[in-house]
Amino acid sequence: MAPHLRLRPQLRLLLLLLGVALGLGSAAPGLGHGAEASDRAEPDPYSILTWHDYSPPSPPPPPPTPEAPAATCADDLHGKGDFSTTCEVSEEVKLHGDIYITGNGSLVLNSGAALTCEKPGCVISANLSGEVRIGRGVRVVAGKVSLSATNITIADTVIVNTTGLAGDPPDRTSGVPTGTHGDGGGHGGRGASCYVKDGQTQEDSWGGDAYAWSDLEHPFSYGSKGGSTSVEKDYGGIGGGILWLFATDLLMNGTMLADGGDSSEKGGGGSGGSIFIKAATMHGSGKISASGGNGLAGGGGGRVSINVFSRHDDTQTLVHGGRSSGCPDNAGAAGTLYDAVPKSLDVSNNNMSTQTDTLLLEFPNQPLWTNVNIRNKAKVAVPLLWSRVQVQGQLSLKSGAILSFGLTRYPYSEFELMAEELLMSDSTIKVFGALRMSVKMLLMWNSRMSINGGGAVVGSSLLDASNLIVLKVHYWPTCNDCYSLLTLLFDVSCIFCQESSVIHSTANLGVRGQGLLNLSGDGDMIEAPRLILSLFYSIRVGPGSILRGPLINGSNGDVSPKLNCEDESCPVEIIYPPEDCNLNSSLSFTLQVCRVEDIDVWGLVQGTVIHFNRARSVTVHTSGTITATGLGCKSGIGRGRLLSSGLSGGGGHGGRGGSGFVNGSRAEGGTTYGNADLPCELGSGSGNDTTGSSTAGGGIIVLGSWEYSLPSLMVYGTVESDGGSSIDAVTNASIGPGGGSGGTVLLFVRTMTLAESSVLSSAGGFGRAGSGGGGGGRIHFHWSNIPTGDEYIPVAAIEGSILASGGMSKGPGFPGENGTVTGRACPKGLYGTFCKECPLGTYKNVTGSSKSLCFECPSSELPNRAVYTSVRGGAAETPCPYICVSDRYRMPHCYTALEELIYTFGGPWLFGLLLSGLLILLALVLSVARMKFVGTDELPGPAPTQQGSQIDHSFPFLESLNEVLETNRAEESHGHVHRMYFMGPNTFSEPWHLPHTPPEQITEIVYEDAFNRFVDEINTLAAYQWWEGSVYSILCILAYPLAWSWQQWRRRKKLQRLREFVRSEYDHSCLRSCRSRALYEGLKVTATPDLMLGYLDFFLGGDEKRPDLPPRLHQRFPMSLIFGGDGSYMAPFSLHSDSVLTSLLSQAVPSSIWHRLVAGLNAQLRLVRHGNLKVTFLPVLNWLETHANPALAVNGVRVDLAWFQATTLGYCQLGLVVYAVEGEPVSAELDGSPRIKIEQHSVVQDMLADAQLSHSRVKDALMRKRITGGILDSNTLRTLKDRRDFLYPFSLILHNTKPVGHQDLVGLVISILLLADFSLVLLTFLQLYSYSMADVLLVLFVLPLGILSPFPAGINALFSHGPRRSAGLARVYALWNITSLVNVVVALICGFVHYKSSTKAHPSTQPWNLGTDESGWWLFPTGLILLKCIQARLVDWHVGNLEIQDRAVYSNDPSIFWQS
């Protein structure tokens, strides 16, 4: 503490003693309210009446109880009984003096009785061991009433009254007013005075003073008499008496009065007396009153003390002052009500307005009072300097209560207020001096705390609480209701201010807490010249609320404290503020928020130098404003030049101030100053401090500090430190001042959000009437700990406005220049004020903020198919970070998986060579393994047969279908009667079926009706189920090879079922032969190997005894031989010559000739293609004429191509018609071999000519034998119907061909192509995968797995045993190969679509490089198409080599054909 403050107690004591001495030695008028002349004299500066810092003397202890004669029941009270037992009083007794009742009995005052002693100071005392019982309507009247008993019962309507019967007050007290102004008497509270001296206020004037403060716990003093307005006659009311009740059990339903006596308008009311009640228990709801009396000026309230351990009912207790008729708004001061058990003091004036104080003097230290309640317009003063008001619990001010500390005119002291809770509702605390408050809860409801610091005499005030909450809620009936709710809601101590509550201090003020500071009511305010808020967990400045750091004089705009505007140096505390957060007047801050976690601003935060230090987050909401606008310097370093005419230039700071210009006069604007990279200066004005019209610059707003940056700043409203504008200046001149320059906004932050419509401003102010605009201020973002690299997060999200523009001039003047907006130098990779990442394609490897430091990345380091990508923290070095344009490309070269493979092995050409070599090597290994596995199954050579016969394997493979042993052939065909062919191709849409009409060849051996039934059953069994065809249709779409396999499987099952039916299930009832019916013989179902042609053979049973049966061959002519197959690749046309047919024809043609003919015919039929029958059958016709018929003619037989049995769906079967040639047969020599020696060529030619003439006869024979069909020649072949299905285009690639030989070489090439095909498929998948996985799945499943199936099918075909099986599997392999073309086409389409889309999005800059970029999308699919076409041709050759091992069957020379 300063030295002059340490001398103040001695000075105070000296002045006090001097004043007392003067008062005692002067006449009465000089002491108080004497003659009018004395009253109008100048006030004595050392008078007690002017300087009220004194302690009224305590009264002396009460005199001992006098030895009085013992009262008797009968004599003194006219009662019955005595005091040793029971004394009953039933009548009114008027006493003429004091009476003292003692004894061991009881006192009973029955209804109608009364004890009265209306003499002032008269005593009625009863001290009994029994009880005191006062009945209804009883009156006890005296100056002092003291009742002591075990039990006291006071019935309702009982009045114990000491009103206006007080004796003399204690000596050395000043409760009786002096002078003739009719003032009220004082006791517990001062008496009112309606007289106000010159130079004083109503608050400085009172009547009788308060006394007996030290005895308020057990009061025993009489009230004081009121003053009079006349010297001759005393009009003052007499004070209240004394009333004591002591009991173990107290029942109190009556009225206990110790009020001051009333007076007329010529005197003041007396003060209330004393009431002291002590009991163990207390019941009843009576009334207790020690109020002041009414008069010209009301008397002060008395003192009531209640010491009851257990109170069961509420008792009305009044200690208010009396009413003042001379000044109705200034009743007497309230007295005191002390409750000893909770140790609480209550001061209530019963809602009577007063300007007279109730004095609170020294508070006890041990034990502390629990609660002090000041309410109902009571006005309480703590007059003693350097006082401490300390309670253990609650200090509450309610309903217009006023609590003042110190003396109005002498704010030279410090006061302490210590409590658990300070509750204020519609009340006021006034402090004259400094206040050190330490509470846990402060509740302010429409209340005001005003601190008059008296300049720099005393120190700063400090309000210390856990939470400071300023909020505006709904109306509560009582403050206790609100308090109860808040106690329930908040489990921490807090300070509340509600409904426009204000804390105002004319000296520096610190507000400290540990919880929440919440100003939410409109008009809530905390203001001081220097204001520091510290240690709170959270601060909320609600809408309409204000935190103000300087006091603004509304009359002239001046602010306090004064600032040093001429110093260019930066105050160190701006950058490095102290850590203790204590209020220090030497610092530059006018408003500081220190060590607060979260700060939410919805209202106004205003100051000259605003500093938020060591906070966690600051949020300025939409309606919130942090402003230092116009609170800087009026002059300053950059002040504008001011001319005598009033024209001035704008202030300068970050930008130069605009020059003023009017009528040729020019006033230069202020210059720039300060450091843009770390600004800390106030803005400058447009003139000087002595000029009232000058505008001021902006102040300083600092958020954070160099060492403790602000982690989070979010601005949705306004943060501004603009220069003042002339429209705000007080001026009446026609030429206004220039604008002030913008101030400083210095932000030490980590992250910042500037929302849309928010403003961060340090703009210059506007000039008026030709004066210059203010220059812009300085805004600096000092980012701390900017994370770099992978830890980088954006430090700022800026969507609002950042303004540092110069102010405009409203006239011919010039605008100010723009200020500066700067940021801390950014680390590598970041640039700009807000340290953003360098743009894509640039890098920054130096520290700085300029965008020019972000250099372009070298394009040579960017691979094709790559684009630059942003990385956290920006690119700090080269090469710049990039990513491939798609996830299908792989870093670092953005190659596809295929390109990775290719370039791993040296590039496309070297990879192709290596792959080709590997394929050839694998193919050689595969061929060797195939030869080892297959062996000699496919090699031609003789093979032994039964009975030593030899079959020449040089014949075609299909000949093996016709080879039968020569032996037993006659037996097999001995009983054969007729072969009946099934109609239809045995498909799901057109299954096999037999005609119901039996042919004439079997009419002799069958019953027609039974035959029809048999045909119905056969046709039913031959038909397919609907689901079988559905499965076939689905498989045709998904995988045609599987559809073919499914069809063949169902055909085999159908043939097996028909055979089982005919062999074992059918009873053969259609046959006439009993033996056949009995043995289930005579019928046989057979089919060609391709299962497309079926026939039913009829045999004799052996018991017919018909010599004409079976018919001989010539009897069967013309005979039809129908081809199997349909001319497709999988089922070529072929003539199936089984043992029955061979045996029959051997009757006319040698078997060797017939076998050779069938082999040659089948070789020719292989080349016939379905869909092109008209062309491909011509070589067959020619072959029949040149090779077959000349050899058959020797034996008198001829064959012709014909069609048979056209179905309703248009399907007709093709085959041969065999018939005899008219004329003698040509002799031929049979040498036991199949070769024929033609003896006479000319004869053969003649026979052929004759055969042409017999065609018509054959047709007639066909009609006679009811054979539906016709002969096909070169002319009729043109009329043959040949339908082409959707698979016909594939037949152009895949069809049966002639053998080419070189079987091993063909197999080797097929192996190479098969491996190459599989390799290209894998490469294609890699290429598609580089497009997308969807493309892979699309190609893989359209058709499902079609592109993968050729490889296993080919391996299976190459490694199969036997020519026949190998040929069949090779055909399936070829079918899968040609089917996979659909998948390849899909791959081609996917590649094309990808190429088109990728070239639009990412044009390729690399040259064509064999498929290693998008331009090679076609390469692998095209290669696959070529490979599959080549494979198709090679497989055709391979199948031809397997099926036709004797190439002589294709010889054009008949002699070579027959001689082979």
PDB file of N, CA and C in Angstrom, residues 509-535:
ATOM      1  N   LEU A 509     -11.195  -1.923 -11.983  1.00  0.00           N
ATOM      2  CA  LEU A 509     -12.019  -2.996 -11.433  1.00  0.00           C
ATOM      3  C   LEU A 509     -11.528  -4.342 -11.965  1.00  0.00           C
ATOM      4  N   GLY A 510     -11.387  -5.261 -11.036  1.00  0.00           N
ATOM      5  CA  GLY A 510     -11.081  -6.624 -11.410  1.00  0.00           C
ATOM      6  C   GLY A 510     -12.222  -7.535 -10.995  1.00  0.00           C
ATOM      7  N   VAL A 511     -12.631  -8.396 -11.896  1.00  0.00           N
ATOM      8  CA  VAL A 511     -13.687  -9.365 -11.613  1.00  0.00           C
ATOM      9  C   VAL A 511     -13.074 -10.739 -11.826  1.00  0.00           C
ATOM     10  N   ARG A 512     -13.097 -11.527 -10.776  1.00  0.00           N
ATOM     11  CA  ARG A 512     -12.382 -12.799 -10.821  1.00  0.00           C
ATOM     12  C   ARG A 512     -13.309 -13.909 -10.348  1.00  0.00           C
ATOM     13  N   GLY A 513     -13.192 -15.034 -10.975  1.00  0.00           N
ATOM     14  CA  GLY A 513     -14.028 -16.166 -10.580  1.00  0.00           C
ATOM     15  C   GLY A 513     -13.469 -17.461 -11.102  1.00  0.00           C
ATOM     16  N   GLN A 514     -14.191 -18.522 -10.862  1.00  0.00           N
ATOM     17  CA  GLN A 514     -13.746 -19.829 -11.307  1.00  0.00           C
ATOM     18  C   GLN A 514     -14.803 -20.548 -12.123  1.00  0.00           C
ATOM     19  N   GLY A 515     -15.921 -19.928 -12.354  1.00  0.00           N
ATOM     20  CA  GLY A 515     -16.998 -20.600 -13.065  1.00  0.00           C
ATOM     21  C   GLY A 515     -17.423 -19.846 -14.299  1.00  0.00           C
ATOM     22  N   LEU A 516     -18.648 -19.325 -14.277  1.00  0.00           N
ATOM     23  CA  LEU A 516     -19.264 -18.756 -15.469  1.00  0.00           C
ATOM     24  C   LEU A 516     -19.596 -17.293 -15.244  1.00  0.00           C
ATOM     25  N   LEU A 517     -19.198 -16.472 -16.189  1.00  0.00           N
ATOM     26  CA  LEU A 517     -19.620 -15.068 -16.235  1.00  0.00           C
ATOM     27  C   LEU A 517     -20.553 -14.943 -17.428  1.00  0.00           C
ATOM     28  N   ASN A 518     -21.812 -14.627 -17.127  1.00  0.00           N
ATOM     29  CA  ASN A 518     -22.813 -14.653 -18.188  1.00  0.00           C
ATOM     30  C   ASN A 518     -23.670 -13.409 -18.101  1.00  0.00           C
ATOM     31  N   LEU A 519     -23.472 -12.491 -19.008  1.00  0.00           N
ATOM     32  CA  LEU A 519     -24.305 -11.300 -19.108  1.00  0.00           C
ATOM     33  C   LEU A 519     -25.278 -11.545 -20.250  1.00  0.00           C
ATOM     34  N   SER A 520     -26.550 -11.721 -19.910  1.00  0.00           N
ATOM     35  CA  SER A 520     -27.494 -12.058 -20.963  1.00  0.00           C
ATOM     36  C   SER A 520     -28.639 -11.071 -21.090  1.00  0.00           C
ATOM     37  N   GLY A 521     -28.894 -10.256 -20.067  1.00  0.00           N
ATOM     38  CA  GLY A 521     -29.989  -9.308 -20.155  1.00  0.00           C
ATOM     39  C   GLY A 521     -29.639  -8.090 -20.992  1.00  0.00           C
ATOM     40  N   ASP A 522     -30.627  -7.581 -21.661  1.00  0.00           N
ATOM     41  CA  ASP A 522     -30.412  -6.391 -22.487  1.00  0.00           C
ATOM     42  C   ASP A 522     -30.096  -5.218 -21.562  1.00  0.00           C
ATOM     43  N   GLY A 523     -28.925  -4.625 -21.713  1.00  0.00           N
ATOM     44  CA  GLY A 523     -28.499  -3.529 -20.869  1.00  0.00           C
ATOM     45  C   GLY A 523     -27.600  -3.945 -19.737  1.00  0.00           C
ATOM     46  N   ASP A 524     -27.380  -5.239 -19.532  1.00  0.00           N
ATOM     47  CA  ASP A 524     -26.427  -5.672 -18.512  1.00  0.00           C
ATOM     48  C   ASP A 524     -25.052  -5.129 -18.859  1.00  0.00           C
ATOM     49  N   MET A 525     -24.354  -4.669 -17.844  1.00  0.00           N
ATOM     50  CA  MET A 525     -23.098  -3.970 -18.135  1.00  0.00           C
ATOM     51  C   MET A 525     -22.121  -4.150 -16.990  1.00  0.00           C
ATOM     52  N   ILE A 526     -20.874  -4.300 -17.360  1.00  0.00           N
ATOM     53  CA  ILE A 526     -19.759  -4.171 -16.429  1.00  0.00           C
ATOM     54  C   ILE A 526     -18.800  -3.182 -17.074  1.00  0.00           C
ATOM     55  N   GLU A 527     -18.528  -2.079 -16.374  1.00  0.00           N
ATOM     56  CA  GLU A 527     -17.667  -1.079 -16.951  1.00  0.00           C
ATOM     57  C   GLU A 527     -16.791  -0.456 -15.886  1.00  0.00           C
ATOM     58  N   ALA A 528     -15.617  -0.090 -16.320  1.00  0.00           N
ATOM     59  CA  ALA A 528     -14.637   0.561 -15.444  1.00  0.00           C
ATOM     60  C   ALA A 528     -13.584   1.197 -16.333  1.00  0.00           C
ATOM     61  N   PRO A 529     -12.831   2.140 -15.779  1.00  0.00           N
ATOM     62  CA  PRO A 529     -11.756   2.707 -16.595  1.00  0.00           C
ATOM     63  C   PRO A 529     -10.789   1.632 -17.079  1.00  0.00           C
ATOM     64  N   ARG A 530     -10.435   0.774 -16.171  1.00  0.00           N
ATOM     65  CA  ARG A 530      -9.656  -0.406 -16.551  1.00  0.00           C
ATOM     66  C   ARG A 530     -10.374  -1.606 -15.947  1.00  0.00           C
ATOM     67  N   LEU A 531     -10.685  -2.555 -16.803  1.00  0.00           N
ATOM     68  CA  LEU A 531     -11.471  -3.703 -16.379  1.00  0.00           C
ATOM     69  C   LEU A 531     -10.713  -4.967 -16.739  1.00  0.00           C
ATOM     70  N   ILE A 532     -10.572  -5.831 -15.739  1.00  0.00           N
ATOM     71  CA  ILE A 532      -9.934  -7.111 -15.991  1.00  0.00           C
ATOM     72  C   ILE A 532     -10.855  -8.213 -15.491  1.00  0.00           C
ATOM     73  N   LEU A 533     -11.100  -9.174 -16.355  1.00  0.00           N
ATOM     74  CA  LEU A 533     -11.894 -10.351 -16.028  1.00  0.00           C
ATOM     75  C   LEU A 533     -10.961 -11.550 -16.096  1.00  0.00           C
ATOM     76  N   SER A 534     -10.900 -12.314 -15.036  1.00  0.00           N
ATOM     77  CA  SER A 534      -9.871 -13.357 -15.001  1.00  0.00           C
ATOM     78  C   SER A 534     -10.380 -14.605 -14.302  1.00  0.00           C
ATOM     79  N   LEU A 535      -9.753 -15.709 -14.690  1.00  0.00           N
ATOM     80  CA  LEU A 535      -9.854 -17.006 -14.019  1.00  0.00           C
ATOM     81  C   LEU A 535     -11.209 -17.673 -14.161  1.00  0.00           C
TER      82      LEU A 535
END
